[in-house]
Short mmCIF file of C-alpha atoms and ligand atoms in Angstrom, two decimals:
data_model
loop_
_atom_site.label_atom_id
_atom_site.label_comp_id
_atom_site.label_asym_id
_atom_site.label_seq_id
_atom_site.Cartn_x
_atom_site.Cartn_y
_atom_site.Cartn_z
CA MET A 1 31.49 -9.62 4.91
CA ILE A 2 28.15 -8.36 6.21
CA THR A 3 26.43 -5.22 5.01
CA THR A 4 24.70 -3.26 7.60
CA PHE A 5 21.48 -1.15 7.00
CA GLN A 6 23.64 1.98 7.40
CA GLN A 7 26.22 0.82 4.80
CA HIS A 8 23.49 -0.17 2.39
CA ILE A 9 21.86 3.45 2.70
CA GLN A 10 25.28 4.95 2.07
CA GLU A 11 25.85 2.77 -1.07
CA GLN A 12 22.44 3.57 -2.48
CA GLN A 13 23.03 7.35 -1.91
CA GLN A 14 26.39 7.15 -3.82
CA GLY A 15 26.08 9.00 -7.06
CA ILE A 16 23.14 11.14 -5.95
CA SER A 17 24.55 14.66 -6.26
CA GLU A 18 22.36 16.29 -3.53
CA ALA A 19 23.12 13.53 -1.01
CA SER A 20 24.78 14.92 1.97
CA GLY A 21 24.54 12.14 4.47
CA THR A 22 21.46 13.73 6.09
CA PHE A 23 19.26 10.95 4.99
CA SER A 24 21.29 8.12 6.42
CA TYR A 25 21.59 10.13 9.69
CA LEU A 26 17.75 10.50 9.74
CA LEU A 27 17.42 6.67 9.16
CA ALA A 28 19.74 6.01 11.99
CA GLY A 29 17.15 7.60 14.31
CA ILE A 30 14.53 5.22 13.03
CA THR A 31 16.68 2.14 13.50
CA LEU A 32 17.70 3.23 17.05
CA ALA A 33 14.08 3.72 18.01
CA THR A 34 13.09 0.22 16.53
CA LYS A 35 15.91 -1.41 18.55
CA MET A 36 14.54 0.27 21.69
CA ILE A 37 10.99 -0.84 20.91
CA GLN A 38 12.06 -4.50 20.19
CA ALA A 39 14.05 -4.62 23.46
CA LYS A 40 11.07 -3.54 25.46
CA ILE A 41 8.67 -5.91 23.67
CA ARG A 42 11.02 -8.85 24.49
CA LEU A 43 10.77 -8.06 28.20
CA ALA A 44 7.20 -6.77 28.40
CA ALA A 45 5.91 -9.59 30.54
CA ILE A 46 8.75 -9.32 33.04
CA ASP A 47 8.66 -5.49 33.10
CA ASN A 48 4.78 -5.62 33.47
CA ILE A 49 4.16 -3.29 30.55
CA TYR A 50 1.57 -5.40 28.87
CA GLY A 51 -2.05 -4.00 28.78
CA ALA A 52 -3.87 -0.80 28.22
CA ILE A 53 -3.18 2.51 29.96
CA GLY A 54 -6.98 3.22 30.17
CA GLN A 55 -6.82 5.92 27.56
CA THR A 56 -7.88 6.11 23.90
CA ASN A 57 -5.87 7.55 21.13
CA VAL A 58 -7.07 9.86 18.33
CA GLN A 59 -8.56 6.86 16.54
CA GLY A 60 -10.75 6.17 19.56
CA GLU A 61 -8.75 2.95 20.24
CA GLN A 62 -7.41 1.75 23.49
CA GLN A 63 -3.78 2.86 23.84
CA GLN A 64 -1.56 0.04 25.15
CA LYS A 65 1.38 0.76 27.35
CA LEU A 66 3.72 -0.28 24.65
CA ASP A 67 2.04 2.02 22.01
CA VAL A 68 2.97 4.90 24.21
CA TYR A 69 6.51 3.63 24.73
CA ALA A 70 7.01 3.08 21.06
CA ASN A 71 5.64 6.61 20.17
CA GLU A 72 8.03 8.25 22.74
CA ALA A 73 10.99 6.29 21.51
CA LEU A 74 10.43 7.56 17.87
CA LEU A 75 9.68 11.11 19.05
CA HIS A 76 12.84 11.04 21.15
CA CYS A 77 15.12 9.51 18.50
CA LEU A 78 13.99 11.70 15.59
CA GLY A 79 12.95 14.84 17.32
CA LEU A 80 16.46 15.80 18.17
CA LYS A 81 17.63 15.63 14.51
CA ASP A 82 17.68 19.00 12.89
CA CYS A 83 16.88 17.65 9.49
CA VAL A 84 13.32 16.78 10.85
CA ALA A 85 10.70 19.36 10.33
CA ALA A 86 7.81 17.45 11.81
CA LEU A 87 6.69 14.07 13.10
CA VAL A 88 3.21 12.65 12.34
CA SER A 89 2.20 9.80 14.46
CA GLU A 90 -0.85 7.60 14.80
CA GLU A 91 -0.85 8.28 18.43
CA ASP A 92 -0.92 12.19 18.14
CA GLU A 93 -3.79 14.15 17.00
CA GLU A 94 -1.66 16.88 15.39
CA PRO A 95 1.76 16.74 13.86
CA VAL A 96 4.65 17.50 16.29
CA THR A 97 6.42 20.35 14.58
CA PHE A 98 9.96 21.77 15.21
CA ASN A 99 10.63 25.43 14.40
CA ARG A 100 13.37 24.70 11.88
CA SER A 101 14.26 26.59 8.72
CA SER A 102 12.96 24.99 5.57
CA ASP A 103 15.60 26.59 3.32
CA PRO A 104 15.92 24.17 0.52
CA ASP A 105 19.64 24.76 0.32
CA LYS A 106 20.21 23.67 3.91
CA ALA A 107 19.68 20.28 5.49
CA THR A 108 17.67 21.58 8.38
CA GLY A 109 13.97 20.94 8.43
CA LYS A 110 14.06 19.01 5.27
CA TYR A 111 12.05 15.82 6.19
CA ILE A 112 8.79 14.81 7.70
CA ILE A 113 8.27 11.35 9.18
CA VAL A 114 5.06 9.78 9.30
CA PHE A 115 4.65 6.57 11.43
CA ASP A 116 2.50 4.07 13.06
CA PRO A 117 4.71 3.32 16.07
CA LEU A 118 3.27 -0.02 17.00
CA ASP A 119 0.95 -1.50 14.52
CA GLY A 120 -1.25 -4.46 15.64
CA SER A 121 -0.77 -3.48 19.31
CA SER A 122 -3.98 -5.31 20.29
CA ASN A 123 -1.88 -8.51 19.62
CA ILE A 124 0.93 -7.68 21.97
CA ASP A 125 -0.64 -9.35 25.06
CA VAL A 126 -0.79 -12.70 23.37
CA ASN A 127 2.78 -12.53 22.05
CA VAL A 128 1.86 -12.15 18.31
CA ASN A 129 3.99 -10.30 15.83
CA VAL A 130 3.61 -6.47 15.80
CA GLY A 131 5.50 -3.77 13.85
CA THR A 132 6.47 -0.20 13.22
CA ILE A 133 5.58 1.38 9.83
CA PHE A 134 7.27 4.60 8.57
CA SER A 135 6.99 6.83 5.59
CA ILE A 136 9.45 9.69 4.83
CA LEU A 137 8.35 12.80 2.96
CA LYS A 138 10.41 15.83 1.91
CA ARG A 139 9.00 19.17 3.22
CA LEU A 140 8.04 21.33 0.44
CA PRO A 141 10.44 24.29 -0.11
CA ARG A 142 9.08 26.93 2.29
CA GLY A 143 5.92 24.90 2.48
CA ASP A 144 3.68 24.53 5.50
CA ILE A 145 3.71 21.22 7.26
CA GLN A 146 0.22 20.30 6.65
CA GLY A 147 0.43 20.94 2.93
CA SER A 148 3.72 18.91 2.75
CA VAL A 149 2.07 16.01 4.48
CA LEU A 150 -1.22 16.04 2.65
CA ARG A 151 0.26 14.93 -0.72
CA PRO A 152 -0.26 11.55 -2.59
CA GLY A 153 1.82 8.61 -1.51
CA HIS A 154 3.75 8.52 -4.79
CA THR A 155 5.74 11.49 -3.41
CA GLN A 156 7.18 9.47 -0.57
CA VAL A 157 11.04 9.44 -0.60
CA ALA A 158 11.24 6.34 1.43
CA ALA A 159 9.05 3.90 3.31
CA GLY A 160 9.55 0.74 5.35
CA TYR A 161 8.69 -1.18 8.40
CA VAL A 162 10.04 -3.45 11.26
CA VAL A 163 8.42 -6.55 12.11
CA TYR A 164 9.04 -7.73 15.65
CA GLY A 165 8.62 -11.47 15.38
CA PRO A 166 10.83 -14.46 16.12
CA SER A 167 13.52 -12.27 14.63
CA THR A 168 13.41 -8.49 14.18
CA VAL A 169 13.28 -7.70 10.47
CA LEU A 170 13.54 -4.34 8.76
CA VAL A 171 12.27 -3.88 5.13
CA TYR A 172 12.62 -0.61 3.34
CA THR A 173 12.49 1.15 -0.03
CA VAL A 174 13.82 4.44 -1.44
CA GLY A 175 12.18 3.75 -4.77
CA ASN A 176 15.01 1.61 -5.88
CA GLY A 177 13.83 -1.98 -5.00
CA VAL A 178 12.90 -3.52 -1.54
CA HIS A 179 15.49 -4.64 0.85
CA SER A 180 15.37 -6.48 4.10
CA PHE A 181 17.68 -6.60 7.00
CA THR A 182 17.59 -8.81 10.28
CA LEU A 183 18.67 -7.47 13.54
CA ASP A 184 21.92 -9.12 14.70
CA HIS A 185 21.67 -8.82 18.49
CA THR A 186 25.29 -9.75 18.86
CA ILE A 187 26.48 -6.61 17.08
CA GLY A 188 23.36 -4.63 17.64
CA ALA A 189 22.98 -3.83 13.91
CA TYR A 190 20.55 -4.64 11.05
CA VAL A 191 22.41 -6.82 8.65
CA LEU A 192 21.35 -7.28 4.97
CA ALA A 193 19.28 -10.40 4.44
CA GLU A 194 17.95 -9.98 1.00
CA GLU A 195 18.19 -7.33 -1.78
CA ASN A 196 15.69 -6.60 -4.44
CA MET A 197 12.89 -8.59 -3.03
CA LYS A 198 10.07 -9.66 -5.37
CA MET A 199 6.52 -10.64 -4.50
CA PRO A 200 5.61 -13.92 -6.25
CA GLU A 201 3.47 -13.30 -9.25
CA GLN A 202 0.77 -15.48 -7.71
CA GLY A 203 0.44 -16.87 -4.22
CA SER A 204 -1.85 -19.32 -2.50
CA TYR A 205 -3.05 -17.34 0.62
CA TYR A 206 -5.72 -14.74 0.99
CA SER A 207 -5.77 -12.68 3.97
CA THR A 208 -8.78 -10.90 5.41
CA ASN A 209 -11.05 -10.49 8.37
CA GLU A 210 -13.71 -12.77 7.09
CA ALA A 211 -16.07 -11.96 9.98
CA ASN A 212 -16.79 -8.77 8.05
CA ALA A 213 -17.61 -10.35 4.72
CA ALA A 214 -21.30 -10.17 5.14
CA THR A 215 -21.15 -6.35 5.19
CA TRP A 216 -18.67 -5.91 2.30
CA PRO A 217 -19.86 -4.58 -1.04
CA ALA A 218 -21.04 -7.54 -3.01
CA ALA A 219 -18.14 -7.53 -5.52
CA TYR A 220 -15.59 -8.26 -2.80
CA ARG A 221 -17.69 -11.32 -1.75
CA GLU A 222 -17.81 -12.38 -5.27
CA TYR A 223 -14.04 -12.12 -5.49
CA LEU A 224 -13.51 -14.11 -2.35
CA GLU A 225 -15.75 -16.85 -3.83
CA LEU A 226 -13.62 -16.75 -7.00
CA LEU A 227 -10.53 -17.51 -4.95
CA ARG A 228 -12.20 -20.28 -2.92
CA SER A 229 -13.72 -21.97 -5.88
CA GLY A 230 -10.30 -22.31 -7.65
CA GLY A 231 -11.26 -19.68 -10.28
CA LEU A 232 -7.58 -18.54 -10.34
CA GLY A 233 -6.38 -22.08 -11.05
CA ARG A 234 -5.08 -22.64 -7.48
CA GLU A 235 -6.37 -23.83 -4.06
CA TYR A 236 -6.25 -21.11 -1.62
CA SER A 237 -5.88 -21.13 1.94
CA SER A 238 -6.52 -18.29 4.40
CA ARG A 239 -4.01 -16.55 6.76
CA TYR A 240 -4.93 -13.53 8.80
CA ILE A 241 -2.89 -12.26 11.71
CA GLY A 242 -4.59 -8.91 12.37
CA SER A 243 -1.24 -7.21 12.56
CA LEU A 244 -0.99 -5.42 9.19
CA VAL A 245 2.80 -5.47 9.16
CA ALA A 246 2.85 -9.20 9.67
CA ASP A 247 0.12 -9.74 7.12
CA PHE A 248 2.16 -7.62 4.67
CA HIS A 249 5.43 -9.39 5.37
CA ARG A 250 3.94 -12.76 4.59
CA THR A 251 2.28 -11.51 1.35
CA LEU A 252 5.58 -9.98 0.30
CA LEU A 253 7.42 -13.27 0.83
CA LYS A 254 4.80 -15.71 -0.23
CA GLY A 255 2.49 -13.76 -2.45
CA GLY A 256 -1.32 -13.84 -2.47
CA ILE A 257 -3.64 -11.00 -1.48
CA PHE A 258 -4.67 -9.04 1.56
CA LEU A 259 -8.02 -7.36 1.61
CA TYR A 260 -9.58 -4.94 3.96
CA PRO A 261 -12.65 -3.58 1.97
CA PRO A 262 -15.36 -1.12 3.22
CA THR A 263 -17.61 -2.57 5.85
CA SER A 264 -21.02 -1.32 7.13
CA LYS A 265 -19.19 -0.23 10.38
CA GLN A 266 -16.27 1.41 8.43
CA PRO A 267 -17.62 2.38 5.20
CA LYS A 268 -14.53 4.45 4.42
CA GLY A 269 -12.29 1.58 5.36
CA LYS A 270 -10.41 0.88 8.53
CA LEU A 271 -6.67 1.23 7.85
CA ARG A 272 -4.94 4.50 7.88
CA LEU A 273 -3.79 6.08 4.54
CA LEU A 274 -0.67 8.04 5.54
CA TYR A 275 1.04 5.60 7.94
CA GLU A 276 -0.31 2.26 6.99
CA ALA A 277 -1.58 2.18 3.38
CA ASN A 278 0.92 4.56 1.70
CA PRO A 279 4.26 3.14 3.03
CA LEU A 280 3.05 -0.45 2.38
CA ALA A 281 1.71 0.36 -1.12
CA PHE A 282 5.08 1.90 -2.00
CA LEU A 283 6.78 -1.32 -0.94
CA ALA A 284 4.21 -3.46 -2.61
CA GLU A 285 4.75 -1.72 -6.04
CA GLN A 286 8.52 -1.73 -5.60
CA ALA A 287 8.26 -5.54 -5.08
CA GLY A 288 6.32 -5.96 -8.25
CA GLY A 289 2.78 -6.19 -6.64
CA SER A 290 0.15 -3.47 -6.22
CA ALA A 291 -2.14 -1.81 -3.94
CA ILE A 292 -5.56 -0.20 -4.36
CA GLY A 293 -8.09 1.70 -2.25
CA ALA A 294 -11.77 2.47 -2.79
CA ASP A 295 -11.26 3.97 -6.47
CA GLY A 296 -7.81 2.90 -7.69
CA ARG A 297 -4.15 3.12 -6.85
CA ILE A 298 -3.44 3.87 -3.24
CA LEU A 299 -0.32 6.09 -4.09
CA ASP A 300 -2.56 8.40 -6.15
CA ILE A 301 -4.98 9.36 -3.42
CA VAL A 302 -4.81 12.96 -2.38
CA PRO A 303 -5.13 12.87 1.41
CA GLU A 304 -7.55 15.19 3.09
CA GLY A 305 -6.52 14.59 6.65
CA ILE A 306 -3.57 13.11 8.52
CA HIS A 307 -5.58 10.39 10.10
CA GLN A 308 -7.74 9.48 7.04
CA ARG A 309 -8.87 5.82 6.69
CA THR A 310 -9.01 3.96 3.39
CA PRO A 311 -10.04 0.58 2.13
CA PHE A 312 -6.83 -1.32 1.38
CA MET A 313 -6.02 -4.19 -0.86
CA PHE A 314 -2.61 -5.29 -1.96
CA GLY A 315 -0.92 -8.43 -3.28
CA SER A 316 0.54 -10.30 -6.15
CA GLN A 317 0.02 -9.35 -9.83
CA ARG A 318 -2.34 -12.27 -10.59
CA GLU A 319 -4.69 -11.78 -7.69
CA MET A 320 -4.72 -8.06 -7.98
CA ALA A 321 -5.53 -8.21 -11.77
CA ALA A 322 -8.46 -10.56 -11.02
CA LEU A 323 -9.69 -8.19 -8.24
CA ALA A 324 -9.59 -5.23 -10.71
CA GLU A 325 -11.59 -7.27 -13.05
CA VAL A 326 -14.26 -8.21 -10.51
CA LEU A 327 -14.45 -4.68 -9.25
CA GLY A 328 -14.98 -3.44 -12.85
CA ARG A 329 -11.83 -1.24 -13.07
P1 AFP B 1 -4.51 -2.52 16.38
O1 AFP B 1 -3.17 -1.68 16.33
O2 AFP B 1 -5.55 -1.82 17.21
O3 AFP B 1 -4.28 -3.85 16.85
O4 AFP B 1 -5.07 -2.49 14.95
C1 AFP B 1 -4.43 -3.23 14.00
C2 AFP B 1 -4.91 -2.81 12.68
O5 AFP B 1 -4.86 -1.41 12.50
C3 AFP B 1 -3.99 -3.46 11.54
O6 AFP B 1 -2.62 -3.76 12.04
C4 AFP B 1 -4.81 -4.78 11.19
O7 AFP B 1 -4.49 -5.19 9.86
C5 AFP B 1 -6.12 -4.34 11.37
O8 AFP B 1 -6.09 -3.30 12.35
C6 AFP B 1 -6.99 -5.49 11.94
O9 AFP B 1 -8.29 -4.99 11.95
P2 AFP B 1 -9.38 -6.01 12.40
O10 AFP B 1 -9.26 -6.41 13.82
O11 AFP B 1 -10.69 -5.24 12.22
O12 AFP B 1 -9.53 -7.20 11.47
#
């Protein structure tokens, strides 16, 4: 018999005394939104919703029509749930908050969801994989929203992503391993594909935007040379999609390393800490890999702003250990 995502969550929650069903109710909002998004993406060319809307988002990036749709789908599917205190999106400058009680004894206003509604959206028009990334935080008892959001990534209660590729795949963790599900269109449900996924200890791909290499700090160039010259005992090949979710998914399955170091244009890194690096770092660690930023573990960074950027490197144990050595950590 199949196991659906909802059933899996319920099984994981069994035995947790405070589990009230609220969490699985919350995740149902995320899965519904991602089903809406994947349906829209599949028909984008026919419905003429490719392309930019002629506006930039808070990051100063061109918003695509599908970025706007994906954001609205998540706001709609999650905003009506009374367990949600706030929604923090890449597309919105400020958190969207709901005036809900934060009484720790009640289920209302208990969770904050941070998300990148459509990651890699500059790839949409050419039919390359894109994804949705989410991170779930508990609101601090009687805490303000900002203070509850600006906490290190190791406080996340769950994280995951959906990759919209040849099939629609959901990967998540609640801190108890990494599990993946494939959307079965015939029944409209995410069905368990693999439990307790583990990243290979070493891979044979590195993934980075090499066009930036000339402006990286020297140690990263040295590291790349180490990989290229066979210094880790393997021949490496490069794979870079430019959709973080897709590059992460490949690294999770095949191992290797992804690097987005500081560049002269983006000295503080390009990728966003709260809704890109933190959730993916949580998944990487749960799968036996690791993830670092400018000064160490991503999940230990205390965020200063909701749209903060960070250098971001993650991958298999062997490649990450060699990187730490080259960086002198
Ligand atoms: P878009 O959402 O604007 O396509 O950005 C994608 C992204 O944030 C992330 O998904 C990629 O890993 C990264 O940017 C690619 O950045 P470069 O184009 O600088 O390599």
